XYZ file of N, CA and C in Angstrom:
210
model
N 128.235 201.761 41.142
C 127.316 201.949 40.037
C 125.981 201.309 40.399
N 124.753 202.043 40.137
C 123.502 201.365 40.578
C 123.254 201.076 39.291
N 122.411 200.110 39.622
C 121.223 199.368 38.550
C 120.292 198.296 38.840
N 120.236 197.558 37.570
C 120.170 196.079 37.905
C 120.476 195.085 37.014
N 120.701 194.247 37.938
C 121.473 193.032 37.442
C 120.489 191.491 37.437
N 121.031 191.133 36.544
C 119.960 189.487 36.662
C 120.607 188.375 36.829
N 119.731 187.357 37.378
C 120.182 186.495 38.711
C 119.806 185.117 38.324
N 120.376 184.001 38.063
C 119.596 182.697 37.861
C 118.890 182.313 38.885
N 118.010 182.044 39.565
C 117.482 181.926 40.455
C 117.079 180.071 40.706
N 117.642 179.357 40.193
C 117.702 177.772 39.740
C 118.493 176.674 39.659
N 119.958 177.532 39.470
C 121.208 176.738 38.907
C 122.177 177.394 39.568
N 121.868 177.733 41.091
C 123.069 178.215 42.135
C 122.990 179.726 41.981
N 122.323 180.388 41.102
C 122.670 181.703 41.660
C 123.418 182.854 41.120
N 123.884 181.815 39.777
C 124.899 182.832 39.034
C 124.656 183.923 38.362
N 125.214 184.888 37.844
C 124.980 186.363 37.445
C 125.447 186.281 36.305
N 124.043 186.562 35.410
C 124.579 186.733 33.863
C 125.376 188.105 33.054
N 126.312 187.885 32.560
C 126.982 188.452 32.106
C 126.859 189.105 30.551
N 125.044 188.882 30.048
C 125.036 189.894 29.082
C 125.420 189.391 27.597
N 125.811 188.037 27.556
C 125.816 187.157 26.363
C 125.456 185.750 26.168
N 125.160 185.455 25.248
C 124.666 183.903 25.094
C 125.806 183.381 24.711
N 125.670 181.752 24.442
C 126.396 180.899 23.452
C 125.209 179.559 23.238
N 125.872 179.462 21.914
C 125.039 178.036 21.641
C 125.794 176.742 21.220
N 125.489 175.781 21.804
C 125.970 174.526 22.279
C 124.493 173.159 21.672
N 125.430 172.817 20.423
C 124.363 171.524 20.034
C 123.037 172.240 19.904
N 122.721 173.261 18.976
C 121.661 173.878 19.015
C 120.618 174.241 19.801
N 120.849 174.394 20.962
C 120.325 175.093 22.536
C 121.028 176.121 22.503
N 120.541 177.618 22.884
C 120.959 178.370 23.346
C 121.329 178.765 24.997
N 122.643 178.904 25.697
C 122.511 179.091 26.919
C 123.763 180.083 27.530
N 122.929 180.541 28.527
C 123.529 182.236 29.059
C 124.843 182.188 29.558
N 125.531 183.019 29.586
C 127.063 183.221 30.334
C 126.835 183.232 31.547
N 127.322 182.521 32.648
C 127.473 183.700 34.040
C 128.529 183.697 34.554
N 128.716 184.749 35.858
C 129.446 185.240 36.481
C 129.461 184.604 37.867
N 130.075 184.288 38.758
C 130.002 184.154 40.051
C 130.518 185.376 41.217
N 130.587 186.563 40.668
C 130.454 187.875 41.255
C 129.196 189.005 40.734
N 129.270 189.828 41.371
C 128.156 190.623 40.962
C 128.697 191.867 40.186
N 130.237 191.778 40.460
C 130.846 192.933 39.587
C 131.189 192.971 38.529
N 131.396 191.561 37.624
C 131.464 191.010 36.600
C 129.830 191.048 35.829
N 128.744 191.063 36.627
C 127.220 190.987 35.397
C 127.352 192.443 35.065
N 126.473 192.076 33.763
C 126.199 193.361 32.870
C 125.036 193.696 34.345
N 125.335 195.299 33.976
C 124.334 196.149 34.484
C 123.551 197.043 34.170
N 122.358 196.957 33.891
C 121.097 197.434 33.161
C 120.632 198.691 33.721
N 120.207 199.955 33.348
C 120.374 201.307 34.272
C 118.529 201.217 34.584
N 117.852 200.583 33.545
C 116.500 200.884 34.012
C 115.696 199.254 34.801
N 115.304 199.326 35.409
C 114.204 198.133 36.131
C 113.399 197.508 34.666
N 112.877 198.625 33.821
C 111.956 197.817 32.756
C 112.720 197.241 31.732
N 113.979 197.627 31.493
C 114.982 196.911 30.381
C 115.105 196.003 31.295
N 115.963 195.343 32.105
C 116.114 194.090 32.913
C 114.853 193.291 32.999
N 113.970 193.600 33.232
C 112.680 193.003 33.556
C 112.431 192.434 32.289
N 112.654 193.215 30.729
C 112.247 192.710 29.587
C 113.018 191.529 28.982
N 114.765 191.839 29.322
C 115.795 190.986 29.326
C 115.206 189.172 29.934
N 115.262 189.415 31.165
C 114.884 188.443 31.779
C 113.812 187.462 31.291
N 112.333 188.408 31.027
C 111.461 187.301 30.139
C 111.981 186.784 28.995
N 112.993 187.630 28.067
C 113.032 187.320 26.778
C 113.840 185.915 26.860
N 115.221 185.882 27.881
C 115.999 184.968 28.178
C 115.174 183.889 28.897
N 114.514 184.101 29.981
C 112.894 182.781 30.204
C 112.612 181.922 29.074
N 112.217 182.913 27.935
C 111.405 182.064 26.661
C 112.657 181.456 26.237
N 113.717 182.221 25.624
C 114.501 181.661 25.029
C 115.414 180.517 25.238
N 115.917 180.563 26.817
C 116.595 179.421 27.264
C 115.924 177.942 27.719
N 114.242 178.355 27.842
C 113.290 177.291 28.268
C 113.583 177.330 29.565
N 113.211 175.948 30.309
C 112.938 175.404 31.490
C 114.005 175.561 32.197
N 115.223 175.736 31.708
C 116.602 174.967 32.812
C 117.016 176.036 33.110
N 116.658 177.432 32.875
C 116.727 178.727 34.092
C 115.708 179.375 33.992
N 115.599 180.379 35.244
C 114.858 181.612 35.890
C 115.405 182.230 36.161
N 115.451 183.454 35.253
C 116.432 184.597 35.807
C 115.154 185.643 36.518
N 115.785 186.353 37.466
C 114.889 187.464 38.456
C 115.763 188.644 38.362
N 115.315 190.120 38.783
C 116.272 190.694 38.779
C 116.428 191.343 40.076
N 118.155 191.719 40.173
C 118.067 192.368 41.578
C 118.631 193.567 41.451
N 118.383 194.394 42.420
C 118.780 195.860 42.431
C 119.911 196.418 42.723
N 120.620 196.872 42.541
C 122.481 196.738 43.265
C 122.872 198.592 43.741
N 123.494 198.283 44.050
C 123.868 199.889 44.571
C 124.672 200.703 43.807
């Protein structure tokens, strides 16, 4: 399946899986440590929008990027 998938780029690398949880009123992302387990996004500009929105929302303690998969 192609798409793309998003990537913490900060905290080892892990692959988000497409849901939050909140912990002590911080919100913070699921991940995956495979790439077959992240949600996969069919367009570049939905992922791309994902990613900033999760930037603002999670603050400082990740950077998600996105990558392209086959």
């Amino acid at each position: 399946m192609s798409g793309y998938i998003l990537l913490d780029e900060t905290n080892g690398g892990g692959y988000y899986l497409g849901k939050k949880y909140i912990f002590q009123g911080c919100q913070y992302p699921c991940f995956a440590n495979s790439k077959e387990k992240a949600k996969v996004y069919k367009s570049e500009k939905v992922a791309n929008k994902v990613a900033e929105e999760l930037n603002w929302e999670c603050g400082a303690r990740y950077e998600f990027g996105v990558l392209e998969v086959d």
